[in-house]
Amino acid sequence: MTEQDRVTVNDPRGPVNNGDGHQYVFYGTATDWMTRKGVESLRIAREDRVRLANRFVPPRGYRIAADHLEKPGSVVLLEGPPGSGRRAAAIMLLHGFGEDRSTGEERVRVEELPATAKDENRNDKPLTLGEGDRFLLDLSGITDEEEYTRAQHRLAVHRSKVQEAGAHMVVVLPSVMEHAHAPDFEPHRVTLERPRGVAVVTRYLRMDRMAFRPADLRSADLQRLCDRSPIRELARLARLVTAARDSGRFGSDFAGWLDQAIHAVTDRVGEVGQQMVAVRTAPERALLLAAAVFEGTRADTVYEAWQCLLKEMGHKEQGTSEFAQTDFGERLKALGIERNPDGRLRFERLAYADAVRTYFWANFPGVRNRLRDWIGSAAELDGLTTDDQVDVVVRFGERSLAVRRPDDLFDLMVRWANDAARASGDPRAATALELGLRHEEFGGWFRRRIYECVTRSGSLSDGLARVLTTACHQSLGATHPDQAVVRLHHLAVRREGAAHGAREALLDLAGRDRRLYRLLIDRLRDRTRQEQPGAHSHLPLLAELLRSDRAPDPPRWPDLFLGWKTVFSQPPTELWNPLVNSWLDAVADDRTHEMALNVMVRATHGRPPPPLRHRLWLGTVCAPPVPGGRRRPLLAAHRPSAVRPPGGGACGRRTTDH
């Protein structure tokens, strides 16, 4: 990644207007702390689309694309130069369709589809769509012509389904494949042109409550950036202006803050290169990198991290006493590193630490394995707070992904998760996995690795299972819910102790969405029929899913019928009573659910003897009545006519009492 492609975010209040380069996006309340730490966010979840809308500047051609997308069943293909904000425009085009203007609630889903075949799993169900559903397909990262041809074949299939269902889809086309566009899609293509750069900067500064005059944005340096830089780099510039203001270290006027921000986005990597000419010894360079990765932590912690890095690099200690060497404070000062009154370290220049990290990962490829191992150990230092750990992992993860080494991040995630002692999981592992999942280029790679983890034979540690469960539930559940169901299902039926948490996450995710509920019923029915006699790993999960407190409201009776029919056709019968009783209680509390009893009885038809309807009835009469005896008239009304229970009743009571 070049300096022009890099993204550093210092304000957590909103996402950027996206162009080319890498993108990190995080979902859900469990990762709010990651947003607070400055991780860039561009989400498809509604609350984050709203934040993006507050800062979005439409590129030229946006209104044409919006008009094309208005019709149900429409597909719009966006093309444009890199840095023109194509992905953000695609998300904004999808934003608003299907939203209830009176309540602000959404009636349909918004999802991103896998861009390539390798991002899909053979175990995932084919795409199912509903009327008004919205889909994003981002093909901008494809650079291989054969892969793009295959992607267009899948796009044709998606387009047909979108048209049949009355859904909407926006596709971001790769900017280097104009010659390979399929002619059939020509009527659906819309070209976007880059919005005015000064408008983007102005919008972001206004949202950050920055006081300035239009004349303050007319400097020649700023004009050059506004004319040439990608949109995301302009968003970064505006955020750095805010960071300069909030730091209190760079004067008290807008001109000074803007000047610092301009230098940060244009000169920093070059400045680091010049410094490295003067900084030649291993201890000095190691301290520069340690301070850049651990910026914001206490000086003693940076010192420990520095010593760990020297050891990892195989640096031999000098024989002289430490008292005879240059002291730590003098070393810091010589490198342009300040020590705050609270003992925490920071670089004197704005955004310099980010430039140092970029320089080291780009220019020392032979030590990247050692840097990974160093981070694995140094991120465990006792002096680090949880926020400090998150900072370190994000900084390492950004650099690893920028140099196309996702394995480094995933391997550390597994290590930290396996070593987690706390029941809530390890924040370092959670951060690493979230960062990978939200990366535009490598998100699919991380989804595949999760799938491999949950489907492989052998045990998973409880710590790793918890991290994977949380990521699937909160992150994939928002971006790729079908894939989240698949992965949580595999976790839920494993034998490890953490399977209970995965089971709860799976049932919660399915209960929120009627389509996912049907998807899970179908998966569990298929697996139940395929199970060996007596295995029963999927059947109990199906029985629990079909309980009244797990079903969507209002229930879909055809879906429940299929599920109940499978449960009642299988032993063990002890699964039936809790299932039946849950619906009897639901009917007693809400008579609009009386259909459940008729559907449940019909689900027992055609079963071999002993008659399952008789068994079903016996299960209901043995269950204790709800307070006030509300169940009795319901049983009298809905007891199958074919059932003739013994005269003494199933529980030693007269049947007329029930």
XYZ file of C-alpha atoms in Angstrom, residues 17-18 42 52 56-59 62 65 78 84-95 136 170 172 192:
27
model
C -16.476 8.623 1.806
C -14.705 5.650 0.323
C -17.859 1.821 6.582
C -21.990 7.697 6.326
C -21.271 11.662 2.005
C -20.699 13.925 -0.991
C -22.368 12.420 -4.090
C -20.048 11.974 -7.079
C -24.947 9.570 -8.684
C -27.663 5.733 -10.852
C -21.028 1.538 -11.174
C -13.906 8.492 -6.923
C -15.892 7.054 -4.007
C -17.521 4.163 -5.885
C -18.093 1.847 -2.907
C -19.492 4.570 -0.676
C -21.763 5.640 -3.522
C -22.975 2.042 -3.902
C -23.830 1.811 -0.210
C -25.616 5.157 -0.279
C -27.631 4.090 -3.326
C -28.887 1.083 -1.390
C -29.540 3.150 1.709
C -23.980 -4.923 -2.820
C -25.592 -2.292 -6.969
C -18.993 -1.867 -8.212
C -19.293 8.090 -11.683
